Tab-separated table of C-alpha atoms and ligand atoms in Angstrom:
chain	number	residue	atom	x	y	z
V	29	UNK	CA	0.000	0.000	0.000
V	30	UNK	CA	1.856	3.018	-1.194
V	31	UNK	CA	2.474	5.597	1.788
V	32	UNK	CA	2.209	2.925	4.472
V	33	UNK	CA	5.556	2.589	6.103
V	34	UNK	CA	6.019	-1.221	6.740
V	35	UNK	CA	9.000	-1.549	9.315
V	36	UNK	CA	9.765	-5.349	10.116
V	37	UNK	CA	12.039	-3.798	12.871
V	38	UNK	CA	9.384	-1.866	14.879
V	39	UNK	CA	9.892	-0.689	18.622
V	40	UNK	CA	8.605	-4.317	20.484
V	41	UNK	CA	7.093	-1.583	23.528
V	42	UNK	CA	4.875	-0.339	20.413
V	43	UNK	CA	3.069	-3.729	20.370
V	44	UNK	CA	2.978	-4.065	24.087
V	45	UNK	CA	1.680	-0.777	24.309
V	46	UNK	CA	-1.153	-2.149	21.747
V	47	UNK	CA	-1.584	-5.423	23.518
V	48	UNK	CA	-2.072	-3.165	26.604
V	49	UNK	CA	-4.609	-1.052	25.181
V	50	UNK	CA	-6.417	-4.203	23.525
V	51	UNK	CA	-6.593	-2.071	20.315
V	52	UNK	CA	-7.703	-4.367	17.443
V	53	UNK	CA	-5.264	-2.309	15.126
V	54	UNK	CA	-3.376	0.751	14.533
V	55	UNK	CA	-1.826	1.849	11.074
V	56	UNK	CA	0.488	4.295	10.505
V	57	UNK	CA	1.660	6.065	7.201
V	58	UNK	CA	4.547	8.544	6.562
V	59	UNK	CA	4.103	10.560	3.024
V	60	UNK	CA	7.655	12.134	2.268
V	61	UNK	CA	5.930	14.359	-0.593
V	62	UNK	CA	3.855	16.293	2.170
V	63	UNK	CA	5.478	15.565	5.721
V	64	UNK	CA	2.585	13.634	6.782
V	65	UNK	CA	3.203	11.374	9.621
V	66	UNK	CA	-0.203	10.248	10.772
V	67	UNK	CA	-1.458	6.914	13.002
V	68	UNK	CA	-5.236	5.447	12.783
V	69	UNK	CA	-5.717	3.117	16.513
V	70	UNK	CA	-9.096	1.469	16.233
V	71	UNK	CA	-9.878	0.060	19.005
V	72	UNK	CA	-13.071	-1.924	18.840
V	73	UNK	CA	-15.437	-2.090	15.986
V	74	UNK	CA	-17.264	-4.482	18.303
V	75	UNK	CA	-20.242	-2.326	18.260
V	76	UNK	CA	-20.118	-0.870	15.083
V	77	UNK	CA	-17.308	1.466	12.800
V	78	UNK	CA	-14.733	2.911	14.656
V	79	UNK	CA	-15.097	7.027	15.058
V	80	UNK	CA	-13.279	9.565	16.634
V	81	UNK	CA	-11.246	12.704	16.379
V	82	UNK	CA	-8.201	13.407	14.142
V	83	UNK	CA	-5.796	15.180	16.977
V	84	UNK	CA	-3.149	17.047	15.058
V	85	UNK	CA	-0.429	18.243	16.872
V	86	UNK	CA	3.559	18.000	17.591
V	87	UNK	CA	4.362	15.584	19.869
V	88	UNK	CA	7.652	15.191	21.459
V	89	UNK	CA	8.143	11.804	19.934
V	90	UNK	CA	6.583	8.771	18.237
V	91	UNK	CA	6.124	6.766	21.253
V	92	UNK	CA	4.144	9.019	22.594
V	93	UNK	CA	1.657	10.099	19.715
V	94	UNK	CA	1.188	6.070	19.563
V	95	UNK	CA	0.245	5.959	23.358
V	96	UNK	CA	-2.010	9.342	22.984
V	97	UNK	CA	-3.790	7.698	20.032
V	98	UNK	CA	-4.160	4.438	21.946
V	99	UNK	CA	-5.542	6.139	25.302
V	100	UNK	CA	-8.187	8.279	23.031
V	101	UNK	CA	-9.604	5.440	20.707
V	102	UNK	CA	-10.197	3.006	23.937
V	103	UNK	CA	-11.802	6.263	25.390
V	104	UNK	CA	-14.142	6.584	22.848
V	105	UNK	CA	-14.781	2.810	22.642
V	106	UNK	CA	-16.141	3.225	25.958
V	107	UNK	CA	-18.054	6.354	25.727
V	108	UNK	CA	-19.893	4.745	22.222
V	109	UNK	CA	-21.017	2.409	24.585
V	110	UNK	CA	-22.055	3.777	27.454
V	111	UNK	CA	-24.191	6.412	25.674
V	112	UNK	CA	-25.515	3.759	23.000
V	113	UNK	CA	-24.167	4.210	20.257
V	114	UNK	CA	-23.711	1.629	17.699
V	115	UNK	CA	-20.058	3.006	17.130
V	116	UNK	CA	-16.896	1.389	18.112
V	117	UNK	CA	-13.540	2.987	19.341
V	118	UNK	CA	-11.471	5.150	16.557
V	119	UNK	CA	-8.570	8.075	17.137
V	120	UNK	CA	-6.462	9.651	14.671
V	121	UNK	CA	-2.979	11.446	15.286
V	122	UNK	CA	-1.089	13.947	12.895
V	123	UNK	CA	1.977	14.178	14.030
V	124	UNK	CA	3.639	17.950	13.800
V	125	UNK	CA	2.456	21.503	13.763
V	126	UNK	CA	-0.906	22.015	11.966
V	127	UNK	CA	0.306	26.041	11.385
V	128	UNK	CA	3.106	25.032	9.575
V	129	UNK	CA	1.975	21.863	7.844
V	130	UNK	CA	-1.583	22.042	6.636
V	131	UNK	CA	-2.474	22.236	3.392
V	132	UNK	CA	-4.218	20.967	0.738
V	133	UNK	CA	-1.980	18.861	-0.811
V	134	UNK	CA	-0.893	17.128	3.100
V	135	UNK	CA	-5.000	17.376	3.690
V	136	UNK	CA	-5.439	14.948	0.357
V	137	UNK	CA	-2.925	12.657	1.590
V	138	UNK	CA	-4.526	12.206	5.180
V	139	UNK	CA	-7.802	11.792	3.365
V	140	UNK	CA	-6.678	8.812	1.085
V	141	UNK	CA	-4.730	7.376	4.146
V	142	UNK	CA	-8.287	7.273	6.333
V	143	UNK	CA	-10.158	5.980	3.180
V	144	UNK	CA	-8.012	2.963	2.489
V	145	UNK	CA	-9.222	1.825	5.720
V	146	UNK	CA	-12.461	1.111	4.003
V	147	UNK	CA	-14.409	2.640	6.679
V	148	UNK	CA	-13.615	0.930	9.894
V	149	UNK	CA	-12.352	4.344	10.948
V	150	UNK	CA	-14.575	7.370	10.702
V	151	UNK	CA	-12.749	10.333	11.547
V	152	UNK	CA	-14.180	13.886	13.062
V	153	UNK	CA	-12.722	16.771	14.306
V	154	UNK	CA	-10.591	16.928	16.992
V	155	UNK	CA	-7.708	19.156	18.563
V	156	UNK	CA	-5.644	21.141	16.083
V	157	UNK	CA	-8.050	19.910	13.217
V	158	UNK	CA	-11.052	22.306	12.426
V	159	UNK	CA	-14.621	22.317	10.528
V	160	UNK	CA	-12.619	23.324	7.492
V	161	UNK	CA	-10.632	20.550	7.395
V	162	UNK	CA	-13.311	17.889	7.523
V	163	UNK	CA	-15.031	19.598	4.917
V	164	UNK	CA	-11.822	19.703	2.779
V	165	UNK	CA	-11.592	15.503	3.764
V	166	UNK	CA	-15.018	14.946	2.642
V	167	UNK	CA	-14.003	15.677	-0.961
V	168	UNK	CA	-11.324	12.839	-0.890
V	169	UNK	CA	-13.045	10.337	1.498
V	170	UNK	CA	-16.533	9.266	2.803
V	171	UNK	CA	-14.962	8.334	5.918
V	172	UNK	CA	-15.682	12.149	7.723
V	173	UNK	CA	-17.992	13.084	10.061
V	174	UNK	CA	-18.704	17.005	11.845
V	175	UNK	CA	-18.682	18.308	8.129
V	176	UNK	CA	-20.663	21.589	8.074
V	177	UNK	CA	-24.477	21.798	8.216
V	178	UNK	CA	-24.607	23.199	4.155
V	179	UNK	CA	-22.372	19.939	3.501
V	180	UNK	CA	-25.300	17.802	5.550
V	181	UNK	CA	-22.870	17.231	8.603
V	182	UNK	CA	-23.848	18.128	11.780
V	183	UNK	CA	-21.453	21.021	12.036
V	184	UNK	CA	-19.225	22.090	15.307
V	185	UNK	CA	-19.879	19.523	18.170
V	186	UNK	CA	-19.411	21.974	20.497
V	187	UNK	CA	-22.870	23.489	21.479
V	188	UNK	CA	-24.355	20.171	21.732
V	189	UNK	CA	-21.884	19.141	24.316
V	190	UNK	CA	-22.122	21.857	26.493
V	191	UNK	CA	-25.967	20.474	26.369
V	192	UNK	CA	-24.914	17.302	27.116
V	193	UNK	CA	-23.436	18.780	30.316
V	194	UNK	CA	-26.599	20.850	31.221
V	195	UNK	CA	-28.860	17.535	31.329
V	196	UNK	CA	-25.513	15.680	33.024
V	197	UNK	CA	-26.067	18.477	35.911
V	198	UNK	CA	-29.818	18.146	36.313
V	199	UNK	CA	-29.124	14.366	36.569
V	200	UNK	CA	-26.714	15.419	39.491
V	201	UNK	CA	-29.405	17.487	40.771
V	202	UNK	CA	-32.257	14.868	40.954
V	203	UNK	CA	-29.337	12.445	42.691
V	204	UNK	CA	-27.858	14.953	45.483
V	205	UNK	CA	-30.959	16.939	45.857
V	206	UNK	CA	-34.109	15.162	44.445
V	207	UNK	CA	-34.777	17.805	42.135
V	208	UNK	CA	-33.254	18.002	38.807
V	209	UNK	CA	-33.746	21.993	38.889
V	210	UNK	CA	-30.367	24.519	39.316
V	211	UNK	CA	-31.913	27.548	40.408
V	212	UNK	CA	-29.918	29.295	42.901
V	213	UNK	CA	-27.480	26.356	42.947
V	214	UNK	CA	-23.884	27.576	42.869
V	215	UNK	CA	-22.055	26.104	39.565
V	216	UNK	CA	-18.237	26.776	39.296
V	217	UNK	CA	-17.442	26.911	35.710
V	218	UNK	CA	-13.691	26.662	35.151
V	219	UNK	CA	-12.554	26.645	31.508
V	220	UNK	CA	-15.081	29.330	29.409
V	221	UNK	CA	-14.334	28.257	25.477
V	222	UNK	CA	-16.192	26.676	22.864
V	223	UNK	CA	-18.240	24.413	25.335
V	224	UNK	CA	-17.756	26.192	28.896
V	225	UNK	CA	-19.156	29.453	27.526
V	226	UNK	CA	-22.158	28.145	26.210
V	227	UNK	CA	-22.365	25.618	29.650
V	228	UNK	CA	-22.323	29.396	31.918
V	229	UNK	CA	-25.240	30.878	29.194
V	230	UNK	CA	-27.277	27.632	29.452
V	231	UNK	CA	-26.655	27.640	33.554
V	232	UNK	CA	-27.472	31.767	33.758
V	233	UNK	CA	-30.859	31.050	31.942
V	234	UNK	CA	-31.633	28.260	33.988
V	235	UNK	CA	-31.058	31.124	36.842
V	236	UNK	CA	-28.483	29.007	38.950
V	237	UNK	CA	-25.548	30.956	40.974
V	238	UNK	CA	-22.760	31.174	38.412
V	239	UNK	CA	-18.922	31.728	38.678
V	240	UNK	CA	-16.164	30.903	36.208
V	241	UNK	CA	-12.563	31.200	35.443
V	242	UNK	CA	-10.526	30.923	32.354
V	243	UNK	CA	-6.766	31.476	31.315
V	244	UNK	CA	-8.142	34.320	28.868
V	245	UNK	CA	-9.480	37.467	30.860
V	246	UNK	CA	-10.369	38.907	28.076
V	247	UNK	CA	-12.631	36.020	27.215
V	248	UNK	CA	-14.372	35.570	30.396
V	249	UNK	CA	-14.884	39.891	31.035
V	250	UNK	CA	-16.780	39.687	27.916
V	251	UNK	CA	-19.087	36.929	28.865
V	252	UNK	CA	-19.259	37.957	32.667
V	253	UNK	CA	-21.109	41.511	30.721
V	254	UNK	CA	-23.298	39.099	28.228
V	255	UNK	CA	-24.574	36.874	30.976
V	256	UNK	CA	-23.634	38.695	34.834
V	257	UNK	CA	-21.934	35.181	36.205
V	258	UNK	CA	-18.950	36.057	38.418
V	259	UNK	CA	-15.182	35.602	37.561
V	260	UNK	CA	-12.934	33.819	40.038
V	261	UNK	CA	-9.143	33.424	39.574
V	262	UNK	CA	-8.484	29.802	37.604
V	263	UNK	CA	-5.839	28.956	39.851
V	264	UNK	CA	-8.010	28.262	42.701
V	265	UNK	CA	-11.545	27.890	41.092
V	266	UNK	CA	-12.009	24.040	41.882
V	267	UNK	CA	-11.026	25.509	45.505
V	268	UNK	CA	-14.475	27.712	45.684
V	269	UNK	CA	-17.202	26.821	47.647
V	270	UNK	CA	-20.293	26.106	45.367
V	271	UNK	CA	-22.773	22.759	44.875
V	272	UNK	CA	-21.186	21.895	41.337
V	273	UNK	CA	-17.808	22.589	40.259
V	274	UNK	CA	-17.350	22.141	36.204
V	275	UNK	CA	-14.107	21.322	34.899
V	276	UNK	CA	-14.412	22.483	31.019
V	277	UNK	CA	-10.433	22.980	29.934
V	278	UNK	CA	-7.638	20.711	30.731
V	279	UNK	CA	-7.734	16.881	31.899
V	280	UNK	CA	-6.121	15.929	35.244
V	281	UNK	CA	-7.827	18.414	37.498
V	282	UNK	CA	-8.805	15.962	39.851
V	283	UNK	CA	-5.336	15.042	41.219
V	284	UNK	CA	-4.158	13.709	44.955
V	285	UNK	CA	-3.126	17.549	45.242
V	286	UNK	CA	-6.258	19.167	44.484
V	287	UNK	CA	-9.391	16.919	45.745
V	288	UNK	CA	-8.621	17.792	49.497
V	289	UNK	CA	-8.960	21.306	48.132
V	290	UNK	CA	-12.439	20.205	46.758
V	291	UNK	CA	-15.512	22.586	48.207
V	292	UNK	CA	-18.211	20.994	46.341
V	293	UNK	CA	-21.031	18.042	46.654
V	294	UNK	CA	-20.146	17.067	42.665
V	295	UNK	CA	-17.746	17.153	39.743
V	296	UNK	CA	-19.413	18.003	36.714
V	297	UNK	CA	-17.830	18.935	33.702
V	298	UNK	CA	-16.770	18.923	29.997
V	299	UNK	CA	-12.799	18.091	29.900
V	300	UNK	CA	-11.582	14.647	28.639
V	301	UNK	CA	-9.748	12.365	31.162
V	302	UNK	CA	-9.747	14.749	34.598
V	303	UNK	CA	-8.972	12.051	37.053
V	304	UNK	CA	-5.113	12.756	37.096
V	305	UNK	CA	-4.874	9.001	37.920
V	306	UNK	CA	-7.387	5.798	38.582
V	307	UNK	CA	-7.004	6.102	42.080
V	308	UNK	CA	-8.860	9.832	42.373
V	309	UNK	CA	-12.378	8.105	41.556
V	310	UNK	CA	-11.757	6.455	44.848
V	311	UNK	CA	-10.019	9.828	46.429
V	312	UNK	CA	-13.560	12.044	45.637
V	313	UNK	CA	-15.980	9.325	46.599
V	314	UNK	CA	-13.774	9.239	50.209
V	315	UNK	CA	-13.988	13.058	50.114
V	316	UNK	CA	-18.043	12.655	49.723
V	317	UNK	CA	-17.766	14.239	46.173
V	318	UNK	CA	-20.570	12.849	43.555
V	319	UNK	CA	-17.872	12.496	40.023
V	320	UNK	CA	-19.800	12.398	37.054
V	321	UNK	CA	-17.393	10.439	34.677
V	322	UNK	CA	-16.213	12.603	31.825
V	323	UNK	CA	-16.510	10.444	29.577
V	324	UNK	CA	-20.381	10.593	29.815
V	325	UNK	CA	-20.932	14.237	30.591
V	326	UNK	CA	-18.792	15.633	27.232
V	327	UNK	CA	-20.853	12.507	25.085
V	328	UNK	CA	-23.170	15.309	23.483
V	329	UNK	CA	-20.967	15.614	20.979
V	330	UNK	CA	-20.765	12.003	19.670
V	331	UNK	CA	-24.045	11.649	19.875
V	332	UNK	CA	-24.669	14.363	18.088
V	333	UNK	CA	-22.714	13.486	15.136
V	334	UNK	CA	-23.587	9.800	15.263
V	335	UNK	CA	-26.988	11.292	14.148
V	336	UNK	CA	-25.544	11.779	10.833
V	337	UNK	CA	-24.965	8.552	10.085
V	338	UNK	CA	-28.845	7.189	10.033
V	339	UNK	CA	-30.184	5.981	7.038
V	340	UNK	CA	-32.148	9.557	6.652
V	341	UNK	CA	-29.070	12.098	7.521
V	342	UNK	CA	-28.685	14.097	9.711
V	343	UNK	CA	-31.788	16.176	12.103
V	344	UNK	CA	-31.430	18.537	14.099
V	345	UNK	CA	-34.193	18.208	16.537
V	346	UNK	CA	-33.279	14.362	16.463
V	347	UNK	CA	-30.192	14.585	17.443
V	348	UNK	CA	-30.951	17.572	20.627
V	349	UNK	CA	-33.510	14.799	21.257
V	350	UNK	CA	-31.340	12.378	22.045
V	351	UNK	CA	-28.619	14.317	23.977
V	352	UNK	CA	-31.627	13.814	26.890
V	353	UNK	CA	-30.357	10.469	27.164
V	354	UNK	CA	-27.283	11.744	28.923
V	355	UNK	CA	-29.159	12.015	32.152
V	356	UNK	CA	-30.872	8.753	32.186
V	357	UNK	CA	-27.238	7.097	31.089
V	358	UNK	CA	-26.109	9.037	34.334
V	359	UNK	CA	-29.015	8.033	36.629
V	360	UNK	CA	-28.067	4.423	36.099
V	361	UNK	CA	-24.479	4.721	36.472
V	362	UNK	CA	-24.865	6.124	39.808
V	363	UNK	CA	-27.711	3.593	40.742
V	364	UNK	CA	-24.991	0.857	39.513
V	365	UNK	CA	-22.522	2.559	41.565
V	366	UNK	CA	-24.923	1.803	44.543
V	367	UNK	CA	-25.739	-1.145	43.973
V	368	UNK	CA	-22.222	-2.701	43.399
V	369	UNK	CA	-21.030	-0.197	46.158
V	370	UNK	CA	-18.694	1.259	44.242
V	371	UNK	CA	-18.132	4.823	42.755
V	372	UNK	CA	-19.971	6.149	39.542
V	373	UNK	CA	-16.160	5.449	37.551
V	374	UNK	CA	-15.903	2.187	37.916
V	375	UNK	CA	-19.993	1.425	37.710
V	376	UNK	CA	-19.495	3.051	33.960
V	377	UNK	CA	-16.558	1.327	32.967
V	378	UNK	CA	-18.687	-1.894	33.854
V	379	UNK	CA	-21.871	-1.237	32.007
V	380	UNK	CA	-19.203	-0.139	28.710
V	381	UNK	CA	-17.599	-3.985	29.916
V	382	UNK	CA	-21.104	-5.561	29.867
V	383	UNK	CA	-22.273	-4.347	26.569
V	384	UNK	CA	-19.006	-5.283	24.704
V	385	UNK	CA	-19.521	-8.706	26.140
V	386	UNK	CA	-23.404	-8.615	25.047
V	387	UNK	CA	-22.664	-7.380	21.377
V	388	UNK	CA	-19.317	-10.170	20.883
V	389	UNK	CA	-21.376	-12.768	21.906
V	390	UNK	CA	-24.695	-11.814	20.371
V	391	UNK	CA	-25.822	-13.735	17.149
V	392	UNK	CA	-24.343	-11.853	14.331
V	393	UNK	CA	-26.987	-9.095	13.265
V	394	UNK	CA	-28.701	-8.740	16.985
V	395	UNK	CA	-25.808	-6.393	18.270
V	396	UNK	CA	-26.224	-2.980	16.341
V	397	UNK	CA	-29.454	-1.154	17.098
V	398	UNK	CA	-29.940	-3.152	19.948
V	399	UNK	CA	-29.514	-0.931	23.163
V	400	UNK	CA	-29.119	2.551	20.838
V	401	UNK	CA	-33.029	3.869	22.720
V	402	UNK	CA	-32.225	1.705	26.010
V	403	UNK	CA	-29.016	3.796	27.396
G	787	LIG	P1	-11.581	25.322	24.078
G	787	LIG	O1	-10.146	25.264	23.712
G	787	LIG	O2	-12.525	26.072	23.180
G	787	LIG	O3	-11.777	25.928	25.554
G	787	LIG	C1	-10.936	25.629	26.613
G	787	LIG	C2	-10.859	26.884	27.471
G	787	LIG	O4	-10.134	26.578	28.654
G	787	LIG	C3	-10.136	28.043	26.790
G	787	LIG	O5	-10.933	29.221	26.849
G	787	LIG	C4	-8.851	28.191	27.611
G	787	LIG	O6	-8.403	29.524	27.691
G	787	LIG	C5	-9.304	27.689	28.969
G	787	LIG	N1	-8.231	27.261	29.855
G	787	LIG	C6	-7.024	26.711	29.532
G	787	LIG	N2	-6.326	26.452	30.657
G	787	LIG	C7	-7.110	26.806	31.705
G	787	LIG	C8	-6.950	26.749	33.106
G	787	LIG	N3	-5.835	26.288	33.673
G	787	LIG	N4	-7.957	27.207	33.881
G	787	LIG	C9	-9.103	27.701	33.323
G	787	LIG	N5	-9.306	27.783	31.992
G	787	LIG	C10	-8.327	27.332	31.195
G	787	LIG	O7	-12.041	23.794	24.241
G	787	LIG	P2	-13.523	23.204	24.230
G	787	LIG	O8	-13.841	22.703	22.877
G	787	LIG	O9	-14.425	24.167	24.903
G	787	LIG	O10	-13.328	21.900	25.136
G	787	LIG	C11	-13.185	22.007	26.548
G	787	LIG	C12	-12.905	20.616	27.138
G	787	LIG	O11	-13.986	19.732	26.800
G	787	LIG	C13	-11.645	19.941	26.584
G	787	LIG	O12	-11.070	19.148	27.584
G	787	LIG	C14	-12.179	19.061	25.469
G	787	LIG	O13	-11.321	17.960	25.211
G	787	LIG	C15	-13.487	18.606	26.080
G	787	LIG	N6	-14.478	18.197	25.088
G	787	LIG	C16	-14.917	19.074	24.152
G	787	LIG	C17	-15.864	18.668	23.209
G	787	LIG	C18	-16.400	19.624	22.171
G	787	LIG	O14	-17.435	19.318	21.562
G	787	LIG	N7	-15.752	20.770	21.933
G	787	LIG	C19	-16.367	17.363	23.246
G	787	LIG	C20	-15.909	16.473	24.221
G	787	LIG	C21	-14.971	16.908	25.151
């Protein structure tokens, strides 16, 4: 396959790291015409075709954009699951600097790289890779998903997750208070872009008690005049008193260092991966802390664009529709959590184990479509 470096004398940690990650196969290509240097992990087409984001962005080395891609495609095989989608487990890397190396010509050649793999791997956008771009990939490959709205894609993901995360809260709600309503409760939003900003508007009209923080003071003045929610300083926002405190920038907030800091009854927010380590599920439910696992708060977005995919296209009011499901997915993760007495974490990561087992050992046919209304 032209493009496709084949190296009989590759790294043996790369395949451990693989066999670690039970990925059922990552490819790799390196175009010397364009600088490409680009890896595909699919991780489980158990439940359906892989999908997930292209990341695109210089890593330090090769070993690590191979355990980046790995971590993110069994990610998203487990929030396909969990949420009900008939989707398996896909990530894409581009290795280097998108400033310097996008164009149309390096585009082309990541487009025929995701198309010879036939469709197992759907590919969306992602960090470093914009709406532009998938639009630009849907003229060399069928494989893209998130293309704009006038292309029939369902456009930027963005405002559909930060819905995802309002319905995620009101599940919260009905478990710590017995009312799924926010009014007056105090929300700390930390992280105020793409989804965090729309989170504060959605949480200001819902007239809850709103403060947030972001990096960018210019960013957050201008939506503390649009909406009247209160700044606090990023460095110590998870720190601030307040019912729910939303983590909507980086991952590994939720660290050994800062849960004892922790002044809230639950973690509720956008950001991929924000326990720093395994162990801090364990460290918030000891600290009383209700953790709403990321992976099923931010799932508004795949959702969302697995809409696209029906036999019909894609629908608007469908897919807002089904971003509802979020809390009822939530609801029974923390009802598993009970009942196994364990915390909400590692009750999700057993209902994503169950349903794997369900579809691998249903008769062939019986798997897709099967739980896509019961999550
Ligand atoms: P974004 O880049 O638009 O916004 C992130 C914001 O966080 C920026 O305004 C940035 O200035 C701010 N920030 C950076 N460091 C900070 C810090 N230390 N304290 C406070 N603020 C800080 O990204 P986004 O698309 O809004 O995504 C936010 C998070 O949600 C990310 O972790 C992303 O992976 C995750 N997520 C996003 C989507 C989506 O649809 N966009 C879907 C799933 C998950």
């Amino acid at each position: 396959m032209p493009g496709v470096a084949e190296d009989n004398d590759v790294d043996a940690r790369l395949l451990d790291l693989i066999g670690e990650h039970e990925a059922e196969q990552v490819v790799m290509t390196a175009d010397p015409d364009t600088g490409l240097r680009a890896i595909v992990a699919i991780h489980s087409t158990v439940l359906g075709p892989s999908l997930g984001g292209t990341r695109f962005r210089p890593y330090s080395s090769e070993y690590d954009a191979v355990c980046d891609v790995l971590r993110l495609a069994r990610g998203m095989t487990a929030k396909h699951a969990v949420c009900g989608n008939d989707l398996g487990g896909g990530k894409a890397v581009i290795i280097g600097d998108p400033r310097a190396l996008r164009s149309e010509d390096f585009l082309r050649a990541y487009g025929r790289f995701v198309d010879r793999l036939g469709g197992r791997y759907l590919t969306a956008e992602d960090v470093g890779t914009t709406q532009a771009d998938m639009d630009f990939l849907s003229t060399v490959t069928p494989y893209v998903t998130g293309t704009s709205e006038t292309l029939g894609g369902s456009g930027d993901p963005s405002p559909a997750t930060a819905v995802g995360v309002l319905h995620s809260m009101h599940a919260v709600a009905e478990r710590l208070w017995g009312d799924p309503s926010l009014e007056g409760r105090a929300v700390v939003v930390s992280g105020v872009g793409k989804v965090g900003s729309d989170v504060v508007r959605h949480l200001c009209a819902e007239r809850a008690a709103v403060s947030m923080a972001d990096v960018r003071s210019d960013v957050v003045g201008a939506l503390a005049d649009s909406t009247g929610a209160t700044i606090v300083d990023p460095a110590i926002a998870h720190s601030v008193a307040c019912d729910i405190f939303s983590p909507c920038a980086l991952g590994a907030v939720l660290s050994a260092r800062s849960i004892p800091e922790l002044r809230c009854q639950a973690v509720c927010g956008s950001a991929n991966n924000q326990l720093d380590t395994d162990e801090d599920a364990e460290r918030l439910a000891g600290r009383g802390v209700l953790y709403a696992p990321d992976y099923i708060v931010n799932a508004g977005g795949v959702l969302n664009i697995a809409e696209e995919l029906g036999a019909d296209g894609y629908h608007h009011d469908r897919a807002w529709a089904r971003l509802a499901t979020i809390h009822d997915t939530l609801l029974r993760v923390f009802a598993r959590a009970d009942a196994d007495g364990t915390h909400p974490a590692a009750a999700a990561d057993a209902l994503v184990r169950e349903r794997l087992v369900a579809a691998r050992t249903a008769p062939t046919g019986a798997a897709a479509g099967a739980s896509t209304t019961s999550t």
